[in-house]
């Protein structure tokens, strides 16, 4: 397939320019009206054999997941996605249909979160697929939430539950037989969602001091917030919501479900630090608006205390930065 | 090198957020004030062994050239660059210093064209380097120039001269001994410039109906403008400005210098279609502002006539879409 033909094919699939877009895919650059408030900009690259495997996920799932990871970043800053560009590096042997399938997934995510794919590049790779996505977003000035504003005394909350993505990957790597838990975990691993509605709901009723999406693993991302904010964080061991599928698969494969929950990357759950007085209305509002459970998992403490895991009996141990190199099985 | 350490290292090199930037590199997304007029957005991916070779270019040159290619796209639309994100896929064996050198080149280009690198991702590649850059730009609403507006009767102009980039690549592939021509051509191939000043100068005194930067080769990019505009273009054979280095190296390696000039990719010269009455003041103004020669190379004709090369005696032959797959030496 020639590169120009591919660009034409993609352009045909995307349809005409959306609202506010003056020039869409196919020219030297896309042109559009900028947002009114503040603008957000993020990028991520995904490498076959490092971030995804084609025997574990369909191309549609791979395209969708790459896009979701970027949407999750914008959501965690308090923004909503507006426009994306996609640079595909594809092996020479790739077919039209494979590119179509990747775009199927990306277009589906763009529709789900109401943004537009406005630009693309398609080049040859030497080995395997590489997908690079850059995503723009918008937010009202007062709604931006960074990783770096957590203050001592804040409650630390989390959306949803943890561990299923890693459990799904482990079940794929080990070839576990299908079961309700395995199916749920694999679905979570191959087709994650971004917590866009939940992030907006949190900001509507609370003034989060810091927020992050869990892409590297809960323990690692808690450390990120702590370090960027110059604080410590106490995570309560018994409060961490562990996904039922992670519980079951953890027992099946001999891994502690809590350890799975702390290490599991690409969860795309939100972790936020908010004033404790705002906790109960935040829990209620996110549940009402998005149907998603929000749990208080800990609190922000002085930097000197570092990040710790607090046991049921009150003893504390250092919170290890867990997080697995995807697909290799080796700990970082 | 851990990915987080690399991000920190890069953040240290970039310095604090620039004007209008609220959150720079290191959070889930960059946050900044959007431009006032229209916004531009483009992306490109560059693959080791496909777009560049480390035995032909330093990492600094590679980083700079990838960035220049994006700046050139924004320039050709009538915009100027504002902010970039960089996704690096690097082999596991890559060192801090190598990443530093890549960023040296990218930072140099950002300084030269006055924009800011606000975001980055660093991931492992399976083989070789892959550099994906997404670039934002800004333009006043009336200044946007697409590929698709050329009308019959327009003069077709080009900045600078053609053929040196391909001649430089050929001299590297063939291992030609150093000479003034070889050095000039290699410099052009490894360290191209974007015609940002020239594009702005053209728009200041003319109303270009279409503009493109020559990245795929003059003949291919002339076809792009013709097809997107629904017109034909007559290129005058004797008017195409051939770089002196391409003349000399062409003779040396037995390739027609004109063919080199038509096929040479990554020239980043501008080709524009403007009303003929605006030609002479455009030539004068670009020369005065940027010191760059502008040449009338042809004219826009009816679509039925296609794209042709007009000989000195007035005979026409079809303009072949030339353009070489980089580094392979095979014609497309």
Coordinates of C-alpha atoms in Angstrom, one line a residue, chain A residues 10-144:
Chain A
X10 CA -8.0 7.2 6.2
X11 CA -9.4 10.6 5.2
X12 CA -12.4 8.8 3.6
X13 CA -13.1 7.0 6.8
X14 CA -12.9 10.1 9.0
X15 CA -15.5 12.1 7.1
X16 CA -15.4 15.9 6.6
X17 CA -14.0 18.3 9.1
X18 CA -16.0 18.7 12.3
X19 CA -17.3 21.8 14.1
X20 CA -14.7 24.5 14.3
X21 CA -12.3 22.7 12.1
X22 CA -11.3 24.7 9.0
X23 CA -8.8 22.1 7.5
X24 CA -8.9 18.5 8.5
X25 CA -6.7 15.5 7.6
X26 CA -4.7 15.6 4.3
X27 CA -3.0 19.0 4.2
X28 CA 0.3 20.0 5.7
X29 CA -1.4 20.7 9.0
X30 CA -5.0 20.7 10.4
X31 CA -6.4 24.1 11.1
X32 CA -9.2 24.9 13.6
X33 CA -10.6 27.4 16.1
X34 CA -8.7 27.1 19.4
X35 CA -10.7 26.5 22.6
X36 CA -11.9 29.4 24.8
X37 CA -10.3 28.6 28.1
X38 CA -7.0 26.8 28.6
X39 CA -5.7 24.2 26.2
X40 CA -4.1 20.8 27.0
X41 CA -1.6 18.8 24.9
X42 CA -0.3 15.3 25.6
X43 CA 1.3 12.5 23.6
X44 CA 2.0 8.8 24.0
X45 CA 3.8 6.2 21.9
X46 CA 2.8 2.5 21.8
X47 CA 5.2 -0.1 20.5
X48 CA 4.2 -3.6 19.4
X49 CA 5.8 -6.2 21.6
X50 CA 6.4 -3.6 24.4
X51 CA 2.9 -2.1 25.0
X52 CA 0.7 -4.5 23.1
X53 CA 0.7 -7.9 21.4
X54 CA -1.4 -8.8 18.4
X55 CA -2.1 -12.2 19.7
X56 CA -3.6 -10.7 22.8
X57 CA -5.7 -7.9 21.3
X58 CA -7.4 -7.2 18.0
X59 CA -6.1 -4.2 16.0
X60 CA -9.3 -2.4 16.8
X61 CA -8.7 -2.9 20.5
X62 CA -5.1 -1.8 20.1
X63 CA -6.1 1.4 18.3
X64 CA -8.8 2.1 20.9
X65 CA -6.6 1.5 23.9
X66 CA -3.8 3.8 22.6
X67 CA -6.4 6.5 22.2
X68 CA -8.0 5.9 25.6
X69 CA -4.6 6.2 27.3
X70 CA -4.3 9.8 25.9
X71 CA -7.9 10.7 26.8
X72 CA -7.2 9.5 30.3
X73 CA -4.2 11.9 30.6
X74 CA -6.4 14.8 29.5
X75 CA -9.2 13.7 31.8
X76 CA -6.8 13.5 34.8
X77 CA -5.9 17.2 34.3
X78 CA -9.5 18.3 34.4
X79 CA -9.9 18.7 30.7
X80 CA -11.9 17.1 27.9
X81 CA -10.4 15.9 24.6
X82 CA -10.9 18.0 21.5
X83 CA -8.6 16.9 18.6
X84 CA -6.0 14.2 17.9
X85 CA -3.3 13.4 15.4
X86 CA -2.1 9.8 14.8
X87 CA 1.3 8.8 13.5
X88 CA 1.4 5.2 12.4
X89 CA 4.6 3.3 11.7
X90 CA 3.6 0.1 10.0
X91 CA 5.5 -2.9 8.6
X92 CA 5.8 -3.0 4.9
X93 CA 3.6 -6.1 4.8
X94 CA 0.7 -4.4 6.5
X95 CA -2.6 -4.3 4.5
X96 CA -5.2 -1.7 4.0
X97 CA -7.6 -3.7 6.1
X98 CA -5.2 -3.7 9.1
X99 CA -4.9 0.1 9.0
X100 CA -8.7 0.2 8.8
X101 CA -9.1 -1.9 11.9
X102 CA -6.7 0.3 13.9
X103 CA -8.6 3.3 12.8
X104 CA -11.9 1.6 13.6
X105 CA -10.8 1.5 17.3
X106 CA -9.5 5.0 17.3
X107 CA -12.6 6.4 15.6
X108 CA -14.8 4.6 18.1
X109 CA -13.0 6.2 21.0
X110 CA -13.1 9.6 19.3
X111 CA -16.9 9.3 18.9
X112 CA -17.3 8.0 22.5
X113 CA -15.4 11.0 24.0
X114 CA -16.6 13.5 21.4
X115 CA -13.4 14.6 19.8
X116 CA -12.0 14.6 16.2
X117 CA -9.0 13.0 14.6
X118 CA -7.6 15.8 12.4
X119 CA -4.2 14.7 11.3
X120 CA -2.1 11.7 10.5
X121 CA 1.2 10.4 9.2
X122 CA 1.8 6.9 7.9
X123 CA 5.3 5.7 7.5
X124 CA 7.1 2.4 7.2
X125 CA 8.5 0.7 10.3
X126 CA 11.4 -1.6 10.4
X127 CA 9.8 -4.0 12.8
X128 CA 6.3 -4.1 14.2
X129 CA 3.7 -1.4 14.7
X130 CA 4.4 1.8 16.5
X131 CA 1.4 4.1 17.2
X132 CA 2.0 7.7 18.3
X133 CA -0.9 9.8 19.3
X134 CA -1.0 13.4 20.2
X135 CA -4.1 14.7 21.8
X136 CA -5.4 18.2 22.5
X137 CA -7.9 19.1 25.1
X138 CA -9.7 22.0 26.6
X139 CA -10.6 23.1 30.2
X140 CA -11.9 26.1 32.0
X141 CA -9.1 28.0 33.7
X142 CA -10.3 27.2 37.2
X143 CA -10.7 23.5 36.5
X144 CA -7.1 22.4 35.8

